Amino acid sequence: MAALFEPKRIIVTGGAGFIGSNFVHWVVDNQPDVHVTVLDKLTYAGKLENLEGIPAKRMAFVKGDICDAELVDKLFADADAVVHFAAESHNDNSIANPEPFLRTNVQGTFTLLEAARKHDIRFHHISTDEVYGDLALDDPARFTEETPYHPSSPYSSTKASSDLLVRAWCRTYGVRATISNCSNNYGPRQHIEKFIPRQITNIISGIRPKLYGDGKNVRDWIHTEDHSSAVWTILTKGEIGQTYLIGADGERGNIDVLREILAQMGKQPDDFDWVRDRPGHDRRYAIDPTKLRTELGWAPKHTDFGEGLRETIEWYKENTAWWEAEKAETEAKYAKSGQ
Ligand code: NAD
Ligand code: TDX
């Protein structure tokens, strides 16, 4: 394990989105000496209200684009580290319109790396297991840090590109960088375009849930709070130049997740619609988190998926004002592609 890195002023890009905002709350709650500056463009996926309740002395919010080199330069001059979550994050959107993914995920990461190089600040890059492509349902293997990159979608190929830029800036220019590739997150404040919140909010709204293809695709679920603690562990204890996979042994078939949601919400197992499959749909993701667990001593807390799902369902029931205004538009977009 590397010497402990103890940042006092961190920048969190994409801190008004789902995972970024959960990370900011986690840092504020668990690291009393750390000040956070959130840089977020507030796209359709970002909401300032995701950061409500955080004392002004603990956090500053800057509305801006990670592609804005002048703004990024100014912010990086006054920070010890950046944790880079900002991205276009939804596969289905990347299939309909890939251009913003190239811009934010590739050009944006490049812009941040150049500023990190200039100001010599620590860089932690948030990425996804999707860079590794997919596994067959009957394959006993899981992804490791050595698995070759093989992305399938416009989204995952731009995330893979950004990972490669980080590696190059680390090796060539000595940027003090680490990368984490995490599996599918769930929890509060996830946009309702994503699988779990889409089905929960469909049921609350009286719309039938929608399952792609044959429903057998497998995702490896982790609670977003466990992602936050893992990222903090890597930022403070991780070795420069290393990649760490984050996962919590949460493999589940989509149809099984949907049936668990239906059961918890008082519906019958077949109260859903089969819809058109996603083009290029990855079959299975699975993370082997051995390196993070053994080298850095991290462990997840939310090991009961049913319980985590129950809390997540409650959150969407109690916070209808957070998502209701976007529901019709999100479903209209899906209806256009037959999903
Ligand atoms: P999200 O879509 O909920 O949030 C993205 C945030 O980034 C939003 O607040 C948005 O306003 C902001 N943003 C987008 N473009 C920007 C730009 N050009 N400049 C500044 N801010 C911008 O995404 P998420 O699900 O919270 O994902 C966060 C990160 O985690 C992404 O890098 C994603 O690839 C990665 N990741 C996500 C998952 C998952 O299950 N959701 C799993 C592994 C990794
Ligand atoms: O309505 C749906 N029905 C359905 O069957 C939706 C929205 C999805 N699905 C399927 C597709 C996937 O197999 O559910 C699975 C999960 O879908 P998404 O929530 O769109 O997530 P995924 O494509 O797996 O990607 C997510 O995890 C990795 C995040 O969105 C990415 O940002 C992250 O990198």
CSV table of C-alpha atoms and ligand atoms in Angstrom, one decimal:
chain,number,residue,atom,x,y,z
A,1,MET,CA,0.0,0.0,0.0
A,2,ALA,CA,1.3,3.5,-0.9
A,3,ALA,CA,1.8,6.2,1.8
A,4,LEU,CA,-1.5,7.7,2.9
A,5,PHE,CA,-2.5,10.7,0.7
A,6,GLU,CA,-4.5,13.2,2.8
A,7,PRO,CA,-6.2,15.8,0.5
A,8,LYS,CA,-7.8,18.9,2.0
A,9,ARG,CA,-9.3,20.5,-1.0
A,10,ILE,CA,-10.8,18.3,-3.7
A,11,ILE,CA,-12.6,19.0,-6.9
A,12,VAL,CA,-15.5,16.6,-7.8
A,13,THR,CA,-16.6,16.8,-11.4
A,14,GLY,CA,-20.1,15.6,-12.1
A,15,GLY,CA,-20.9,16.1,-8.4
A,16,ALA,CA,-24.5,17.0,-9.1
A,17,GLY,CA,-25.3,13.7,-10.8
A,18,PHE,CA,-26.2,10.3,-9.3
A,19,ILE,CA,-22.9,8.8,-8.2
A,20,GLY,CA,-21.1,12.1,-7.9
A,21,SER,CA,-23.6,13.6,-5.5
A,22,ASN,CA,-23.7,10.4,-3.4
A,23,PHE,CA,-19.8,10.7,-3.2
A,24,VAL,CA,-20.0,14.4,-2.2
A,25,HIS,CA,-22.4,13.5,0.7
A,26,TRP,CA,-20.2,10.6,1.7
A,27,VAL,CA,-17.1,12.9,1.9
A,28,VAL,CA,-18.9,15.6,3.8
A,29,ASP,CA,-20.3,13.0,6.3
A,30,ASN,CA,-17.1,11.0,6.7
A,31,GLN,CA,-14.2,13.3,6.1
A,32,PRO,CA,-14.6,16.4,8.3
A,33,ASP,CA,-11.4,18.2,7.2
A,34,VAL,CA,-12.0,18.0,3.5
A,35,HIS,CA,-13.5,20.8,1.4
A,36,VAL,CA,-15.2,19.9,-1.8
A,37,THR,CA,-15.6,22.1,-5.0
A,38,VAL,CA,-18.2,20.6,-7.3
A,39,LEU,CA,-17.8,21.4,-11.0
A,40,ASP,CA,-20.9,20.4,-12.9
A,41,LYS,CA,-22.6,21.5,-16.1
A,42,LEU,CA,-26.1,20.6,-14.9
A,43,THR,CA,-27.1,18.7,-18.0
A,44,TYR,CA,-30.4,16.8,-18.0
A,45,ALA,CA,-28.7,14.4,-15.5
A,46,GLY,CA,-27.5,16.9,-13.0
A,47,LYS,CA,-29.5,18.6,-10.3
A,48,LEU,CA,-28.4,21.1,-7.7
A,49,GLU,CA,-31.0,19.8,-5.3
A,50,ASN,CA,-28.9,16.6,-5.1
A,51,LEU,CA,-26.5,18.6,-3.0
A,52,GLU,CA,-29.1,20.1,-0.6
A,53,GLY,CA,-28.3,20.1,3.1
A,54,ILE,CA,-24.5,20.4,2.7
A,55,PRO,CA,-23.1,23.3,4.8
A,56,ALA,CA,-21.7,26.2,2.7
A,57,LYS,CA,-18.4,26.0,4.5
A,58,ARG,CA,-17.9,22.4,3.4
A,59,MET,CA,-18.7,22.8,-0.3
A,60,ALA,CA,-18.6,25.3,-3.2
A,61,PHE,CA,-20.6,24.7,-6.3
A,62,VAL,CA,-19.4,25.9,-9.7
A,63,LYS,CA,-21.7,25.5,-12.7
A,64,GLY,CA,-19.4,24.8,-15.7
A,65,ASP,CA,-18.2,22.5,-18.4
A,66,ILE,CA,-15.2,20.2,-18.0
A,67,CYS,CA,-14.3,21.1,-21.6
A,68,ASP,CA,-13.8,24.8,-20.5
A,69,ALA,CA,-10.0,24.9,-20.2
A,70,GLU,CA,-9.9,28.4,-18.7
A,71,LEU,CA,-12.3,27.6,-15.9
A,72,VAL,CA,-10.7,24.2,-15.2
A,73,ASP,CA,-7.3,25.9,-15.0
A,74,LYS,CA,-8.5,28.4,-12.4
A,75,LEU,CA,-10.1,25.7,-10.2
A,76,PHE,CA,-7.2,23.3,-10.3
A,77,ALA,CA,-4.8,26.1,-9.2
A,78,ASP,CA,-6.5,25.9,-5.8
A,79,ALA,CA,-6.9,22.1,-5.2
A,80,ASP,CA,-5.0,19.0,-4.1
A,81,ALA,CA,-6.9,16.5,-6.0
A,82,VAL,CA,-9.7,15.9,-8.6
A,83,VAL,CA,-12.2,13.0,-8.5
A,84,HIS,CA,-13.6,12.9,-12.0
A,85,PHE,CA,-17.2,11.6,-12.3
A,86,ALA,CA,-18.5,13.9,-15.0
A,87,ALA,CA,-19.7,12.0,-18.0
A,88,GLU,CA,-22.5,11.3,-20.4
A,89,SER,CA,-23.4,8.0,-18.8
A,90,HIS,CA,-26.4,6.3,-20.5
A,91,ASN,CA,-25.8,3.6,-23.1
A,92,ASP,CA,-29.2,4.1,-24.8
A,93,ASN,CA,-28.6,7.8,-25.3
A,94,SER,CA,-25.1,7.1,-26.7
A,95,ILE,CA,-26.7,4.8,-29.3
A,96,ALA,CA,-29.3,7.5,-30.3
A,97,ASN,CA,-26.7,10.4,-30.4
A,98,PRO,CA,-23.1,9.6,-29.7
A,99,GLU,CA,-21.6,13.1,-30.2
A,100,PRO,CA,-22.0,14.5,-26.6
A,101,PHE,CA,-20.3,11.3,-25.3
A,102,LEU,CA,-17.2,12.1,-27.5
A,103,ARG,CA,-17.1,15.7,-26.3
A,104,THR,CA,-17.6,15.2,-22.6
A,105,ASN,CA,-16.1,11.8,-22.0
A,106,VAL,CA,-13.0,12.2,-24.2
A,107,GLN,CA,-12.4,15.9,-24.8
A,108,GLY,CA,-13.5,16.7,-21.2
A,109,THR,CA,-11.1,14.2,-19.7
A,110,PHE,CA,-8.3,15.5,-21.9
A,111,THR,CA,-9.0,19.0,-20.6
A,112,LEU,CA,-8.9,18.0,-17.0
A,113,LEU,CA,-5.7,16.0,-17.5
A,114,GLU,CA,-3.9,18.9,-19.0
A,115,ALA,CA,-4.8,21.1,-16.0
A,116,ALA,CA,-3.8,18.3,-13.6
A,117,ARG,CA,-0.5,18.1,-15.4
A,118,LYS,CA,0.1,21.9,-15.2
A,119,HIS,CA,-0.9,22.2,-11.5
A,120,ASP,CA,0.5,18.8,-10.5
A,121,ILE,CA,-2.7,17.7,-8.6
A,122,ARG,CA,-3.7,14.1,-7.9
A,123,PHE,CA,-6.2,12.7,-10.4
A,124,HIS,CA,-8.7,9.9,-9.7
A,125,HIS,CA,-10.6,8.8,-12.8
A,126,ILE,CA,-14.0,7.2,-12.4
A,127,SER,CA,-14.7,4.6,-15.0
A,128,THR,CA,-16.8,1.5,-15.7
A,129,ASP,CA,-16.5,-2.2,-16.1
A,130,GLU,CA,-18.1,-1.8,-19.5
A,131,VAL,CA,-14.7,-1.0,-21.0
A,132,TYR,CA,-14.0,-4.8,-20.8
A,133,GLY,CA,-16.9,-5.7,-23.1
A,134,ASP,CA,-19.0,-8.6,-21.9
A,135,LEU,CA,-18.8,-12.2,-20.7
A,136,ALA,CA,-21.0,-15.2,-21.7
A,137,LEU,CA,-23.7,-16.2,-19.2
A,138,ASP,CA,-22.0,-19.6,-18.7
A,139,ASP,CA,-18.4,-18.3,-18.4
A,140,PRO,CA,-17.0,-18.8,-14.9
A,141,ALA,CA,-14.6,-15.8,-15.5
A,142,ARG,CA,-15.0,-12.3,-14.0
A,143,PHE,CA,-13.3,-9.1,-15.1
A,144,THR,CA,-9.9,-8.4,-13.5
A,145,GLU,CA,-7.5,-5.5,-13.9
A,146,GLU,CA,-5.7,-7.6,-16.6
A,147,THR,CA,-8.7,-8.2,-18.8
A,148,PRO,CA,-8.2,-6.6,-22.3
A,149,TYR,CA,-10.3,-3.6,-23.3
A,150,HIS,CA,-13.2,-4.6,-25.6
A,151,PRO,CA,-15.9,-2.0,-25.4
A,152,SER,CA,-19.2,-2.5,-27.3
A,153,SER,CA,-21.2,0.7,-27.2
A,154,PRO,CA,-20.5,4.3,-28.1
A,155,TYR,CA,-20.7,5.1,-24.4
A,156,SER,CA,-18.3,2.4,-23.3
A,157,SER,CA,-15.8,3.1,-26.1
A,158,THR,CA,-15.6,6.8,-25.0
A,159,LYS,CA,-15.1,5.7,-21.4
A,160,ALA,CA,-12.3,3.3,-22.6
A,161,SER,CA,-10.8,6.2,-24.6
A,162,SER,CA,-10.8,8.3,-21.4
A,163,ASP,CA,-9.1,5.6,-19.4
A,164,LEU,CA,-6.3,5.3,-22.0
A,165,LEU,CA,-5.8,9.0,-22.0
A,166,VAL,CA,-5.4,8.9,-18.2
A,167,ARG,CA,-2.8,6.0,-18.4
A,168,ALA,CA,-0.8,7.9,-21.1
A,169,TRP,CA,-0.8,11.2,-19.1
A,170,CYS,CA,0.4,9.3,-16.1
A,171,ARG,CA,3.2,7.4,-17.8
A,172,THR,CA,4.3,10.2,-20.2
A,173,TYR,CA,3.8,13.3,-18.1
A,174,GLY,CA,3.9,11.9,-14.6
A,175,VAL,CA,0.3,12.9,-13.7
A,176,ARG,CA,-0.4,11.3,-10.3
A,177,ALA,CA,-3.4,9.3,-11.5
A,178,THR,CA,-5.4,6.2,-10.5
A,179,ILE,CA,-8.4,4.7,-12.3
A,180,SER,CA,-11.3,2.7,-10.9
A,181,ASN,CA,-13.7,0.7,-13.0
A,182,CYS,CA,-16.9,0.0,-11.2
A,183,SER,CA,-19.9,-2.2,-11.9
A,184,ASN,CA,-23.6,-1.1,-12.0
A,185,ASN,CA,-24.6,1.2,-9.2
A,186,TYR,CA,-28.0,1.5,-7.6
A,187,GLY,CA,-29.4,3.7,-4.8
A,188,PRO,CA,-31.0,7.1,-4.3
A,189,ARG,CA,-30.9,9.9,-6.9
A,190,GLN,CA,-30.3,7.7,-10.0
A,191,HIS,CA,-31.8,9.2,-13.1
A,192,ILE,CA,-35.1,7.5,-14.1
A,193,GLU,CA,-33.7,6.6,-17.5
A,194,LYS,CA,-31.7,3.8,-15.8
A,195,PHE,CA,-33.0,0.3,-15.3
A,196,ILE,CA,-33.9,0.1,-11.6
A,197,PRO,CA,-35.4,3.6,-11.2
A,198,ARG,CA,-37.2,3.4,-14.5
A,199,GLN,CA,-39.1,0.3,-13.4
A,200,ILE,CA,-39.8,1.6,-9.9
A,201,THR,CA,-41.2,4.9,-11.2
A,202,ASN,CA,-43.1,3.1,-13.9
A,203,ILE,CA,-44.9,1.1,-11.3
A,204,ILE,CA,-45.6,4.1,-9.1
A,205,SER,CA,-46.9,5.9,-12.3
A,206,GLY,CA,-49.2,3.0,-13.4
A,207,ILE,CA,-47.0,2.2,-16.4
A,208,ARG,CA,-45.9,-1.4,-17.0
A,209,PRO,CA,-42.1,-2.1,-16.5
A,210,LYS,CA,-40.1,-2.7,-19.6
A,211,LEU,CA,-37.6,-5.6,-20.0
A,212,TYR,CA,-35.1,-5.6,-23.0
A,213,GLY,CA,-34.5,-8.7,-25.1
A,214,ASP,CA,-34.8,-12.0,-23.3
A,215,GLY,CA,-34.2,-10.5,-19.9
A,216,LYS,CA,-31.3,-12.8,-19.2
A,217,ASN,CA,-28.5,-10.2,-19.3
A,218,VAL,CA,-26.6,-10.1,-16.1
A,219,ARG,CA,-25.4,-7.0,-14.3
A,220,ASP,CA,-23.2,-6.9,-11.1
A,221,TRP,CA,-24.9,-4.5,-8.7
A,222,ILE,CA,-23.3,-2.4,-6.1
A,223,HIS,CA,-24.8,0.2,-3.8
A,224,THR,CA,-23.6,3.7,-4.6
A,225,GLU,CA,-22.5,4.3,-1.0
A,226,ASP,CA,-20.0,1.3,-1.3
A,227,HIS,CA,-18.8,2.9,-4.6
A,228,SER,CA,-18.1,6.1,-2.6
A,229,SER,CA,-16.1,4.4,0.1
A,230,ALA,CA,-14.1,2.5,-2.5
A,231,VAL,CA,-13.2,5.6,-4.4
A,232,TRP,CA,-12.1,7.3,-1.2
A,233,THR,CA,-10.0,4.3,-0.3
A,234,ILE,CA,-8.3,4.4,-3.8
A,235,LEU,CA,-7.8,8.2,-3.7
A,236,THR,CA,-6.0,8.1,-0.3
A,237,LYS,CA,-4.3,4.6,-0.3
A,238,GLY,CA,-4.1,3.6,-4.0
A,239,GLU,CA,-0.8,3.3,-5.8
A,240,ILE,CA,-0.2,5.9,-8.5
A,241,GLY,CA,-0.5,4.4,-12.0
A,242,GLN,CA,-2.8,1.6,-10.9
A,243,THR,CA,-6.3,0.5,-11.9
A,244,TYR,CA,-8.6,-0.9,-9.3
A,245,LEU,CA,-11.9,-2.8,-10.1
A,246,ILE,CA,-14.8,-2.0,-7.8
A,247,GLY,CA,-17.5,-4.6,-7.3
A,248,ALA,CA,-19.5,-6.2,-4.5
A,249,ASP,CA,-20.3,-9.7,-5.8
A,250,GLY,CA,-23.8,-8.6,-6.9
A,251,GLU,CA,-24.4,-10.5,-10.1
A,252,ARG,CA,-28.1,-10.8,-11.0
A,253,GLY,CA,-30.1,-11.4,-14.1
A,254,ASN,CA,-32.3,-8.4,-15.2
A,255,ILE,CA,-35.4,-10.5,-15.0
A,256,ASP,CA,-34.6,-11.5,-11.4
A,257,VAL,CA,-34.0,-7.9,-10.4
A,258,LEU,CA,-37.3,-6.9,-12.1
A,259,ARG,CA,-39.2,-9.7,-10.4
A,260,GLU,CA,-37.8,-8.6,-7.0
A,261,ILE,CA,-39.0,-5.0,-7.7
A,262,LEU,CA,-42.4,-6.3,-8.7
A,263,ALA,CA,-42.7,-8.5,-5.6
A,264,GLN,CA,-41.6,-5.7,-3.3
A,265,MET,CA,-44.1,-3.3,-4.9
A,266,GLY,CA,-47.0,-5.8,-4.6
A,267,LYS,CA,-47.3,-6.8,-8.3
A,268,GLN,CA,-47.4,-10.2,-10.0
A,269,PRO,CA,-44.2,-11.7,-11.5
A,270,ASP,CA,-45.5,-11.2,-15.1
A,271,ASP,CA,-46.8,-7.6,-14.7
A,272,PHE,CA,-44.3,-6.2,-17.2
A,273,ASP,CA,-43.7,-5.8,-21.0
A,274,TRP,CA,-41.0,-7.4,-23.1
A,275,VAL,CA,-39.6,-4.7,-25.4
A,276,ARG,CA,-37.1,-4.4,-28.2
A,277,ASP,CA,-33.5,-5.3,-27.3
A,278,ARG,CA,-30.7,-2.7,-27.1
A,279,PRO,CA,-28.5,-2.9,-30.2
A,280,GLY,CA,-25.1,-4.5,-29.2
A,281,HIS,CA,-26.5,-5.3,-25.7
A,282,ASP,CA,-23.7,-6.6,-23.5
A,283,ARG,CA,-24.7,-10.0,-22.1
A,284,ARG,CA,-23.0,-10.1,-18.7
A,285,TYR,CA,-20.7,-8.0,-16.5
A,286,ALA,CA,-18.9,-9.5,-13.5
A,287,ILE,CA,-16.2,-7.9,-11.3
A,288,ASP,CA,-13.4,-9.7,-9.4
A,289,PRO,CA,-12.7,-7.1,-6.7
A,290,THR,CA,-9.8,-9.1,-5.1
A,291,LYS,CA,-7.1,-6.5,-5.7
A,292,LEU,CA,-9.1,-3.7,-4.0
A,293,ARG,CA,-10.1,-5.9,-1.1
A,294,THR,CA,-6.7,-7.5,-0.5
A,295,GLU,CA,-4.3,-4.6,-1.4
A,296,LEU,CA,-6.3,-1.7,0.0
A,297,GLY,CA,-8.5,-3.5,2.6
A,298,TRP,CA,-11.8,-2.2,1.3
A,299,ALA,CA,-15.1,-4.1,1.8
A,300,PRO,CA,-18.7,-3.2,0.9
A,301,LYS,CA,-21.3,-2.6,3.6
A,302,HIS,CA,-24.5,-3.0,1.6
A,303,THR,CA,-24.3,-6.8,1.1
A,304,ASP,CA,-28.1,-7.4,1.3
A,305,PHE,CA,-29.4,-6.5,-2.2
A,306,GLY,CA,-33.1,-7.0,-1.2
A,307,GLU,CA,-32.7,-4.5,1.6
A,308,GLY,CA,-30.9,-2.0,-0.6
A,309,LEU,CA,-33.6,-2.3,-3.2
A,310,ARG,CA,-36.3,-1.8,-0.5
A,311,GLU,CA,-34.6,1.5,0.6
A,312,THR,CA,-34.2,2.6,-3.0
A,313,ILE,CA,-37.9,2.0,-3.7
A,314,GLU,CA,-38.9,3.9,-0.6
A,315,TRP,CA,-36.7,6.8,-1.7
A,316,TYR,CA,-38.5,7.1,-5.1
A,317,LYS,CA,-41.9,6.8,-3.3
A,318,GLU,CA,-40.9,9.6,-0.8
A,319,ASN,CA,-39.3,11.9,-3.4
A,320,THR,CA,-41.8,11.9,-6.3
A,321,ALA,CA,-41.2,15.7,-6.8
A,322,TRP,CA,-37.5,14.8,-7.6
A,323,TRP,CA,-38.5,12.8,-10.7
A,324,GLU,CA,-42.2,13.3,-11.7
A,325,ALA,CA,-41.6,16.3,-14.1
A,326,GLU,CA,-39.2,14.2,-16.2
A,327,LYS,CA,-41.2,11.0,-16.4
A,328,ALA,CA,-43.3,11.7,-19.5
A,329,GLU,CA,-40.4,13.0,-21.5
A,330,THR,CA,-38.1,10.1,-20.5
A,331,GLU,CA,-40.8,7.5,-21.5
A,332,ALA,CA,-41.6,9.4,-24.7
A,333,LYS,CA,-37.9,9.0,-25.7
A,334,TYR,CA,-38.0,5.3,-25.0
A,335,ALA,CA,-41.3,4.9,-26.9
A,336,LYS,CA,-39.7,6.3,-30.0
A,337,SER,CA,-37.1,3.5,-30.1
A,338,GLY,CA,-39.7,0.8,-29.2
A,339,GLN,CA,-38.4,0.4,-25.7
B,1,NAD,P1,-25.1,10.8,-14.2
B,1,NAD,O1,-25.4,10.9,-15.7
B,1,NAD,O2,-26.1,10.6,-13.2
B,1,NAD,O3,-24.3,12.2,-13.8
B,1,NAD,C1,-23.3,12.8,-14.6
B,1,NAD,C2,-23.1,14.2,-14.1
B,1,NAD,O4,-22.1,14.8,-14.9
B,1,NAD,C3,-24.3,15.1,-14.2
B,1,NAD,O5,-24.4,15.9,-13.0
B,1,NAD,C4,-24.0,16.0,-15.3
B,1,NAD,O6,-24.6,17.3,-15.2
B,1,NAD,C5,-22.5,16.1,-15.3
B,1,NAD,N1,-21.9,16.4,-16.6
B,1,NAD,C6,-22.1,15.9,-17.8
B,1,NAD,N2,-21.4,16.5,-18.7
B,1,NAD,C7,-20.7,17.4,-18.1
B,1,NAD,C8,-19.7,18.4,-18.6
B,1,NAD,N3,-19.4,18.4,-19.9
B,1,NAD,N4,-19.1,19.2,-17.7
B,1,NAD,C9,-19.4,19.1,-16.4
B,1,NAD,N5,-20.4,18.3,-15.9
B,1,NAD,C10,-21.0,17.4,-16.8
B,1,NAD,O7,-23.9,9.7,-14.2
B,1,NAD,P2,-23.6,8.6,-13.0
B,1,NAD,O8,-24.4,7.4,-13.2
B,1,NAD,O9,-23.6,9.3,-11.7
B,1,NAD,O10,-22.1,8.3,-13.4
B,1,NAD,C11,-21.0,9.0,-12.9
B,1,NAD,C12,-19.7,8.4,-13.4
B,1,NAD,O11,-19.6,7.1,-13.0
B,1,NAD,C13,-19.5,8.4,-14.9
B,1,NAD,O12,-18.2,8.7,-15.2
B,1,NAD,C14,-19.9,7.0,-15.3
B,1,NAD,O13,-19.2,6.6,-16.5
B,1,NAD,C15,-19.3,6.2,-14.1
B,1,NAD,N6,-20.0,4.9,-13.8
B,1,NAD,C16,-21.3,4.8,-13.6
B,1,NAD,C17,-21.9,3.6,-13.3
B,1,NAD,C18,-23.4,3.5,-13.1
B,1,NAD,O14,-23.9,2.4,-12.7
B,1,NAD,N7,-24.2,4.5,-13.2
B,1,NAD,C19,-21.1,2.5,-13.1
B,1,NAD,C20,-19.7,2.6,-13.2
B,1,NAD,C21,-19.2,3.9,-13.6
B,2,TDX,O1,-35.9,-0.2,-19.4
B,2,TDX,C1,-34.9,-0.9,-19.4
B,2,TDX,N1,-35.0,-2.3,-19.5
B,2,TDX,C2,-33.9,-3.1,-19.5
B,2,TDX,O2,-34.1,-4.3,-19.6
B,2,TDX,C3,-33.6,-0.3,-19.2
B,2,TDX,C4,-33.4,1.1,-19.1
B,2,TDX,C5,-32.5,-1.2,-19.2
B,2,TDX,N2,-32.7,-2.5,-19.3
B,2,TDX,C6,-31.5,-3.5,-19.2
B,2,TDX,C7,-30.3,-3.1,-20.0
B,2,TDX,C8,-29.1,-3.6,-19.1
B,2,TDX,O3,-28.9,-4.9,-19.4
B,2,TDX,O4,-31.1,-3.4,-17.8
B,2,TDX,C9,-29.6,-3.4,-17.7
B,2,TDX,C10,-29.2,-2.1,-17.0
B,2,TDX,O5,-29.4,-1.1,-17.9
B,2,TDX,P1,-28.9,0.4,-17.6
B,2,TDX,O6,-29.5,0.9,-16.3
B,2,TDX,O7,-29.1,1.3,-18.8
B,2,TDX,O8,-27.3,0.2,-17.3
B,2,TDX,P2,-26.1,-0.4,-18.2
B,2,TDX,O9,-26.3,-0.2,-19.6
B,2,TDX,O10,-25.8,-1.7,-17.6
B,2,TDX,O11,-24.9,0.7,-17.7
B,2,TDX,C11,-24.8,1.1,-16.4
B,2,TDX,O12,-23.8,0.5,-15.7
B,2,TDX,C12,-22.5,0.8,-16.1
B,2,TDX,C13,-24.6,2.7,-16.3
B,2,TDX,O13,-25.7,3.3,-17.0
B,2,TDX,C14,-23.3,3.0,-16.9
B,2,TDX,O14,-23.1,4.4,-16.7
B,2,TDX,C15,-22.2,2.3,-16.2
B,2,TDX,O15,-21.0,2.5,-16.8
